Coordinates of C-alpha atoms and ligand atoms in Angstrom, one line a residue:
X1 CA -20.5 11.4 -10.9
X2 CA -17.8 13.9 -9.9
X3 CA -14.6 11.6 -8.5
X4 CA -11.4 13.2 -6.0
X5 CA -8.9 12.3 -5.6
X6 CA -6.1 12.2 -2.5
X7 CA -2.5 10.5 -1.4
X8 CA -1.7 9.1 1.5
X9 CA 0.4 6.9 3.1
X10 CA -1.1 4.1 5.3
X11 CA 2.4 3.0 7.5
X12 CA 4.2 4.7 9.7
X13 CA 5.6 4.4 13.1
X14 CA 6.0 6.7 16.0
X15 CA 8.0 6.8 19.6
X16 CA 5.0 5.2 20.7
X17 CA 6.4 1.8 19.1
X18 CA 9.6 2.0 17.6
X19 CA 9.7 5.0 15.5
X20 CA 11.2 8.6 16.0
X21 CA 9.0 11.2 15.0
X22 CA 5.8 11.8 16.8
X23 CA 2.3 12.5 15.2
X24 CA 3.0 16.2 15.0
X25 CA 6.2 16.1 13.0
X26 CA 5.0 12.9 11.3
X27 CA 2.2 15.2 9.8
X28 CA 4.5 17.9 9.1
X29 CA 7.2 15.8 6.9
X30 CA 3.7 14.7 5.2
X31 CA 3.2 18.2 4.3
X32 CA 6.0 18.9 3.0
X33 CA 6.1 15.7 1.1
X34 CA 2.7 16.9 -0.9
X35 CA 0.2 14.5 1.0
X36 CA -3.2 15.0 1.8
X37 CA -3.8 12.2 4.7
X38 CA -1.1 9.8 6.8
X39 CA -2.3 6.9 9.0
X40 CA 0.1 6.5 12.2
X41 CA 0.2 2.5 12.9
X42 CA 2.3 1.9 15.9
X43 CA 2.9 -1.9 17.0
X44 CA 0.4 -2.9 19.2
X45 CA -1.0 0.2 20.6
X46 CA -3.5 2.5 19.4
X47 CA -2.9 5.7 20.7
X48 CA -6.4 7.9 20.4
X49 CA -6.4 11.4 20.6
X50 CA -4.0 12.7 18.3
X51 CA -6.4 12.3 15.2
X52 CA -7.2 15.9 13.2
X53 CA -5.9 17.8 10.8
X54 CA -2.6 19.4 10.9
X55 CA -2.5 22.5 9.0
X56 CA -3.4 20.5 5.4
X57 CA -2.5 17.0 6.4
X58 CA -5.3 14.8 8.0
X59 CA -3.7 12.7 10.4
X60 CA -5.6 9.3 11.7
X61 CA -4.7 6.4 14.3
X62 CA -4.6 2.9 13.4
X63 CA -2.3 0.4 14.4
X64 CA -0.2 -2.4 13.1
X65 CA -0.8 -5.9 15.4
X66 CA 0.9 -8.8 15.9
X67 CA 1.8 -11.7 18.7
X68 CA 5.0 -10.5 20.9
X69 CA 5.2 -14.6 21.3
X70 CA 5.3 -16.2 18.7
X71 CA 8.6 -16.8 17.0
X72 CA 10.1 -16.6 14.5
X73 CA 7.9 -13.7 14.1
X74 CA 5.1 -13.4 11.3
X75 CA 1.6 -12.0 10.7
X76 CA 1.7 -8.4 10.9
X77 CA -1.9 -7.1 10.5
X78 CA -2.4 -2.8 9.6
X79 CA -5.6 -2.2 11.4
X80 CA -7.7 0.8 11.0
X81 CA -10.9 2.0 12.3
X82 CA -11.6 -0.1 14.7
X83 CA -11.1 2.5 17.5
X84 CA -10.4 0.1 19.7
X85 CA -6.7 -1.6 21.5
X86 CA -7.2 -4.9 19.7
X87 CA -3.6 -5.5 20.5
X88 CA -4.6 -9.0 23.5
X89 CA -6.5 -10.9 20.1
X90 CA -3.3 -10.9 18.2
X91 CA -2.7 -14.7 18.8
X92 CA -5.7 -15.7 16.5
X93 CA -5.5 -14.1 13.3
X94 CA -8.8 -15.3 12.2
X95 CA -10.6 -13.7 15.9
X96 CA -8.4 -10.7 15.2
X97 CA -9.7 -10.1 11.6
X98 CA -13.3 -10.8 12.6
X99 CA -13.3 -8.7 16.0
X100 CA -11.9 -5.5 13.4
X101 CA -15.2 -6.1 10.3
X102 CA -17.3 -6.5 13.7
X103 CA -16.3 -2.9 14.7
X104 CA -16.8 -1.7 11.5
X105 CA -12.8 -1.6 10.7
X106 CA -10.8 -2.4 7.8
X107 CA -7.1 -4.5 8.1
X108 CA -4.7 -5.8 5.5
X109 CA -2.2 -8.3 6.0
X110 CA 1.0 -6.7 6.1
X111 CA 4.4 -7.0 4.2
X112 CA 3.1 -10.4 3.1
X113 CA 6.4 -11.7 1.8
X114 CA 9.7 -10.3 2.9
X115 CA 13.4 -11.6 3.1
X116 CA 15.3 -11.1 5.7
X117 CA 19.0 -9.1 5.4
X118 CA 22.0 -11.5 6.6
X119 CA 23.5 -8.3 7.9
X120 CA 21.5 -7.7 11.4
X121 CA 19.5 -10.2 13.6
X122 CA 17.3 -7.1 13.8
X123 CA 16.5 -7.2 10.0
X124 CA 14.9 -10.8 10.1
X125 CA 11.8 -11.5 7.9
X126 CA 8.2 -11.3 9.1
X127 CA 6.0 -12.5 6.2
X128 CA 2.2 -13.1 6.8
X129 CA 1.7 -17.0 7.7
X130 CA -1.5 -18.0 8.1
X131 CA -3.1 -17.4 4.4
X132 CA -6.5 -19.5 5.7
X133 CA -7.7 -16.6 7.2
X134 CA -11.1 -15.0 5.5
X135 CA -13.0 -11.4 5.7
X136 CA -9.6 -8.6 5.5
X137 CA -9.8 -5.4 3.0
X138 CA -7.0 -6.5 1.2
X139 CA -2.5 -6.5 1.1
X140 CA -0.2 -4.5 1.5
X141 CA 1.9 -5.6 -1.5
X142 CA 4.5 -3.1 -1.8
X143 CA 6.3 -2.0 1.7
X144 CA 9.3 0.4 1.3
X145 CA 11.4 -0.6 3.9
X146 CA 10.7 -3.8 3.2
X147 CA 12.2 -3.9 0.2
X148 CA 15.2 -2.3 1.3
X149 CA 15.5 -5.0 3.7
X150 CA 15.9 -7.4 0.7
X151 CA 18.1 -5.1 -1.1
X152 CA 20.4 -5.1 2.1
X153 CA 22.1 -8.2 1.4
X154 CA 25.6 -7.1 2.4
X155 CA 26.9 -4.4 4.1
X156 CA 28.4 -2.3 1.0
X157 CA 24.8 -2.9 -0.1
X158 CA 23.3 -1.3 3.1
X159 CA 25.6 1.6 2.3
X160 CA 24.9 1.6 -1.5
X161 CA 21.3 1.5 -1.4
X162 CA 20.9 3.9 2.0
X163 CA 22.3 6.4 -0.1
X164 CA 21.0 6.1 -3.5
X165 CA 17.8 4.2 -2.7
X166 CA 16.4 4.7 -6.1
X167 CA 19.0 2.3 -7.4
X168 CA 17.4 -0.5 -5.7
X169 CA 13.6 -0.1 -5.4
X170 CA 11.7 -1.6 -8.3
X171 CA 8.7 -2.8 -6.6
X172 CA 6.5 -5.5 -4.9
X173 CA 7.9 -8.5 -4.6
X174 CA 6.9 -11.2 -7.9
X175 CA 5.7 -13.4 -4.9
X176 CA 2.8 -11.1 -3.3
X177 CA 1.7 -10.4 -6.9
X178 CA 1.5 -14.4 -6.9
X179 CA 0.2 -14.9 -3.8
X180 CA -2.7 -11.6 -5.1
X181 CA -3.4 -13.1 -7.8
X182 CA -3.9 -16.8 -6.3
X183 CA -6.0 -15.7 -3.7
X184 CA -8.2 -13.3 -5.8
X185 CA -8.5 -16.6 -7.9
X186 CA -10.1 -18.7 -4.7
X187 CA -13.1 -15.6 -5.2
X188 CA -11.7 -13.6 -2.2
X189 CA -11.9 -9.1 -3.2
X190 CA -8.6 -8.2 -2.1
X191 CA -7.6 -4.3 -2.3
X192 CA -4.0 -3.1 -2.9
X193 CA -2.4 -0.5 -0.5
X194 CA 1.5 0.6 -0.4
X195 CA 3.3 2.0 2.4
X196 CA 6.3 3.2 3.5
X197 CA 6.5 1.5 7.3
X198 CA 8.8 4.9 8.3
X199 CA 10.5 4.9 11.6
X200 CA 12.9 7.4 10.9
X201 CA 15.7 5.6 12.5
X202 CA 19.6 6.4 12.5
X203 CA 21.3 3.7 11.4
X204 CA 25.2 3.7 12.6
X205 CA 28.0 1.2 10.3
X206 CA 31.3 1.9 10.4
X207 CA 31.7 5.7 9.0
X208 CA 27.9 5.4 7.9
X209 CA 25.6 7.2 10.5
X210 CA 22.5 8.8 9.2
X211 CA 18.4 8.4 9.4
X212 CA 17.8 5.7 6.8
X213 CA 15.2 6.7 5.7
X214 CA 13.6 10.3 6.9
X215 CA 10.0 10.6 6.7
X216 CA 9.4 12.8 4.4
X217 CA 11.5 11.3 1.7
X218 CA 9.7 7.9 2.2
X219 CA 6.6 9.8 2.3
X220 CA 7.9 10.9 -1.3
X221 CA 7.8 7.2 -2.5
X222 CA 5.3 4.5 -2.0
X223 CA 1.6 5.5 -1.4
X224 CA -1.5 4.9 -1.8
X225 CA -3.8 6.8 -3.8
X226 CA -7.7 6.6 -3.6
X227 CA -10.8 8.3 -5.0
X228 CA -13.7 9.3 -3.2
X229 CA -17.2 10.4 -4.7
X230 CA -17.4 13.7 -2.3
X231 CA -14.4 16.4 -1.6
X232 CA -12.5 16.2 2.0
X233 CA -13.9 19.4 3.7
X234 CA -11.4 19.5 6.6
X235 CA -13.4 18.4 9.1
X236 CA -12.2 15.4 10.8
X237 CA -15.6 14.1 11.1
X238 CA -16.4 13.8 7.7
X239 CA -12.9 12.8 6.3
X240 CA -11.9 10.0 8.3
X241 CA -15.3 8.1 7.6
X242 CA -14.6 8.9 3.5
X243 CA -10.7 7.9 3.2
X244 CA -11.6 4.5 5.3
X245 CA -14.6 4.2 2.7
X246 CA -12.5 4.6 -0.4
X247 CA -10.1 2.1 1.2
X248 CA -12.8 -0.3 1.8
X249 CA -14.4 -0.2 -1.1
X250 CA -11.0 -0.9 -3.4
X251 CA -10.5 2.4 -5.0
X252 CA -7.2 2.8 -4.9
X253 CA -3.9 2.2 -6.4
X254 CA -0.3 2.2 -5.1
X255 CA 2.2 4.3 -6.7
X256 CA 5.8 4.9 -6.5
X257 CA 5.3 8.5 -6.6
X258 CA 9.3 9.4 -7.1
X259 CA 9.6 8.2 -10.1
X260 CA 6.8 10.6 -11.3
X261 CA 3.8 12.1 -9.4
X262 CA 0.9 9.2 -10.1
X263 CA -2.3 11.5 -9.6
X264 CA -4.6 11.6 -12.4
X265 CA -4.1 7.6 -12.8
X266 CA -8.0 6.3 -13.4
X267 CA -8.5 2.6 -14.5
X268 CA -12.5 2.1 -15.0
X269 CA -14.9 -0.2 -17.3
X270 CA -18.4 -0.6 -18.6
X271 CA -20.2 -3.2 -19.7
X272 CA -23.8 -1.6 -20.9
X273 CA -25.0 0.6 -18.2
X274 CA -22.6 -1.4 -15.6
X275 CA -19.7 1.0 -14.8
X276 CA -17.3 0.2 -12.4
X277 CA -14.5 1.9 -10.3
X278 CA -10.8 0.0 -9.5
X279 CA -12.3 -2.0 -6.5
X280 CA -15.2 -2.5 -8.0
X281 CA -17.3 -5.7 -8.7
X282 CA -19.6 -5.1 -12.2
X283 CA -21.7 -8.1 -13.8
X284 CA -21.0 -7.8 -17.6
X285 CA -23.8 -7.3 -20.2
X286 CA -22.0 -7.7 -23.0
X287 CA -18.6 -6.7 -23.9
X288 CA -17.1 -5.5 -21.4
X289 CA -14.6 -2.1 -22.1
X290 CA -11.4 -1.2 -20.0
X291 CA -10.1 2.3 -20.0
X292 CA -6.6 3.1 -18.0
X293 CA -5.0 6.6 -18.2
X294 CA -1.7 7.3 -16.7
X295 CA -0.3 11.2 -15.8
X296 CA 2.9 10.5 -18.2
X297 CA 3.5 8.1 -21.0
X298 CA 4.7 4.5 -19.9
X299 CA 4.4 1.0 -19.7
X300 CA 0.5 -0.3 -19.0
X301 CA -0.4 -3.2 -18.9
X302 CA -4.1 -5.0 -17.9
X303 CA -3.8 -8.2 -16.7
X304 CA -6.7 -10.9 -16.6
X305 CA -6.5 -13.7 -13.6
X306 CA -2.8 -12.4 -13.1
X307 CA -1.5 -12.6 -16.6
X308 CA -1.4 -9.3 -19.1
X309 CA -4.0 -9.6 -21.7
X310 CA -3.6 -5.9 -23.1
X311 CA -0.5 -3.8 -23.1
X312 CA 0.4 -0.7 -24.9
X313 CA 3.3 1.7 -24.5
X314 CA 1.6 5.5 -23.5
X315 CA -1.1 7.2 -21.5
X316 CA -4.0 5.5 -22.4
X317 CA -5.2 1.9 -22.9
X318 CA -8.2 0.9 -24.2
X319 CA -9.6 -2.9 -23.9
X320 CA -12.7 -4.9 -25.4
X321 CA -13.2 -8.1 -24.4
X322 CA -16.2 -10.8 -23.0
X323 CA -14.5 -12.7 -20.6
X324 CA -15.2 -12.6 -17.1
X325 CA -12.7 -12.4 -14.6
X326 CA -10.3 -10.2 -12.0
X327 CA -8.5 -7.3 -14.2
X328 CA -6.0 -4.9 -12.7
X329 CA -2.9 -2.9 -13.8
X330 CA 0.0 -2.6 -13.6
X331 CA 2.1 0.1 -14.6
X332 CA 6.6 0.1 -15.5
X333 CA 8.5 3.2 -15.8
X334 CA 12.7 3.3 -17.0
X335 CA 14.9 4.4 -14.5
X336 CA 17.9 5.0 -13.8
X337 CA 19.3 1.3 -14.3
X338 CA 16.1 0.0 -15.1
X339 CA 12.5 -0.9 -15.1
X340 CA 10.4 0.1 -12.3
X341 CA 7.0 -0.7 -10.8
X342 CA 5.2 3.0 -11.2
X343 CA 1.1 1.9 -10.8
X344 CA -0.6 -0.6 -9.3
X345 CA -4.4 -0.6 -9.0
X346 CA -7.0 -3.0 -7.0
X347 CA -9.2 -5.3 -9.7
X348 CA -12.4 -4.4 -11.3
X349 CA -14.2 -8.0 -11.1
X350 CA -16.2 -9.0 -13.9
X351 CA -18.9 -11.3 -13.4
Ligands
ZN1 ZN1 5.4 -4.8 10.3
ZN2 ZN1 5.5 -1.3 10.4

């Protein structure tokens, strides 16, 4: 079975919520960033009629929800494919979640874990709260600007890390990768996506004045990656029905893309006959065999119920084992001062 492979980034805002750029230009910084597709999520409003292709860049409409009331604020849920305003269930989580899989749409709890910057009331954490609720695609478990809200813990910080960025982003927060793992643990298929939640905004403080961060740079960064059985044709009809697919189905990974372009990452198994995709449930017969390849030599490691059982330095990793269980990867790169998170795929489950 032939496999493709496309980027795209999942978060971005617009002047329709609270971002600059509008769909046009957001497309256009896409381009020029190398992308394939970009999902506009404005806060509570989904603005139809703007989906298509821009000259290479597919462009689609979700949108990211969440309760105006409730303070402080929390549960931020990306929503796509429900072509609908879903914007009025936001109160209930649970309702909101179910009323999306009725309409045939996918959602993933956003930013689940954040820390707030003790520079601006404006930069306060919104973490996910309500970790009862059942039947979403999966986390968003790296957010850019997220994590340069945690970086921004003072205001030479802010200034440090708005112009050297790279310095600071290492990836997802230690407690989503918890919180993954515990949850994947209870039996629930959660996916990975990253995005970069760009807005585009100018930012002014003291002599510093400048759009932290543009789009295209973020669109540079974190995305998410996913492989699809059939080739996008450029028809909008055909498209936007097999990125949403991929994403349901798990097959994808997140990758910091700066570091190093992280196309041509594949994690797969077989057990027998049984193969199986990153996303994938497979019921062993026998031994089960991972294989992950990475684009450039680094850091892989496969972890088993969320610790690493297999870990090799290089491009390829190769694991035989029985044991049932939830495998992903996850993938470190050097940089500059340090280690960073490069790769990180949805599980294969074994059952
Ligand atoms: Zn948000
Ligand atoms: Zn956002």
């Amino acid at each position: 079975m032939s496999i493709y492979e496309y980027t795209g980034n999942l978060h971005v805002h617009t002047p329709y919520s609270d971002g600059e750029a509008l769909h046009a230009e957001v497309a256009q910084a896409a381009a020029k960033a190398g992308l394939d597709f970009i999902v506009v999520t404005d806060h509570n409003v989904w603005v139809n009629g703007c989906e298509g292709y821009y000259d290479k860049v597919l462009l689609l409409v979700g949108e990211e929800i969440h309760d105006v009331r409730r303070q402080p604020q929390a549960n931020h849920l990306l929503v796509y494919g429900a072509e609908a305003e879903l914007a009025p269930l936001a109160s209930d989580p649970q309702g909101l979640i179910d009323e999306v899989s009725q309409r045939g749409g996918i959602c993933y709890l956003a930013h689940p874990f954040e820390y707030r910057s003790p520079i601006s009331p404006d930069l306060a954490a919104i973490p996910w709260a309500d970790w009862d609720v059942t039947g979403y695609t999966g986390l968003e478990i790296w957010n850019y600007m997220s994590e340069f809200k945690a970086l921004a813990r003072s205001k030479l910080a802010v200034v440090l890390y708005a112009y050297f960025p790279a310095l600071g982003i290492a990836g997802p927060f230690r407690a989503t990768l918890r919180q993954w793992d515990r949850l994947m643990s209870q039996g629930k298929r959660i996916a990975a996506i990253g995005g970069a939640d760009a807005h585009g905004s100018t930012y002014s403080l003291g002599p510093l004045r400048r759009v932290i961060f543009p789009y295209e740079h973020l669109f540079r960064c974190v995305n998410t990656h996913i492989l699809t059985n059939r080739p996008l044709n450029g028809l909008l009809e055909h498209d936007k029905p097999l990125v949403y697919d991929a994403l349901r189905a798990g097959h994808t990974w997140v990758g910091y893309d700066l570091l190093a372009s992280t196309a041509g990452f594949r994690f797969h198994a077989h057990s027998g006959a049984n193969r199986a995709l990153m996303g994938d449930e497979m019921a062993r017969a026998g031994a089960t065999i991972f294989e992950v390849h990475t684009p450039h030599s680094a850091d892989v490691r496969l972890l088993l119920n969320g610790r690493v059982t297999a870990r090799t330095r290089g491009k390829h990793l190769r694991y035989t084992t029985a044991e049932p269980g939830v495998y992903r990867v996850e993938v470190y790169r050097q940089y500059q001062l340090g280690r960073r998170g490069w790769i990180f795929s949805s599980p294969i489950y074994v059952t």
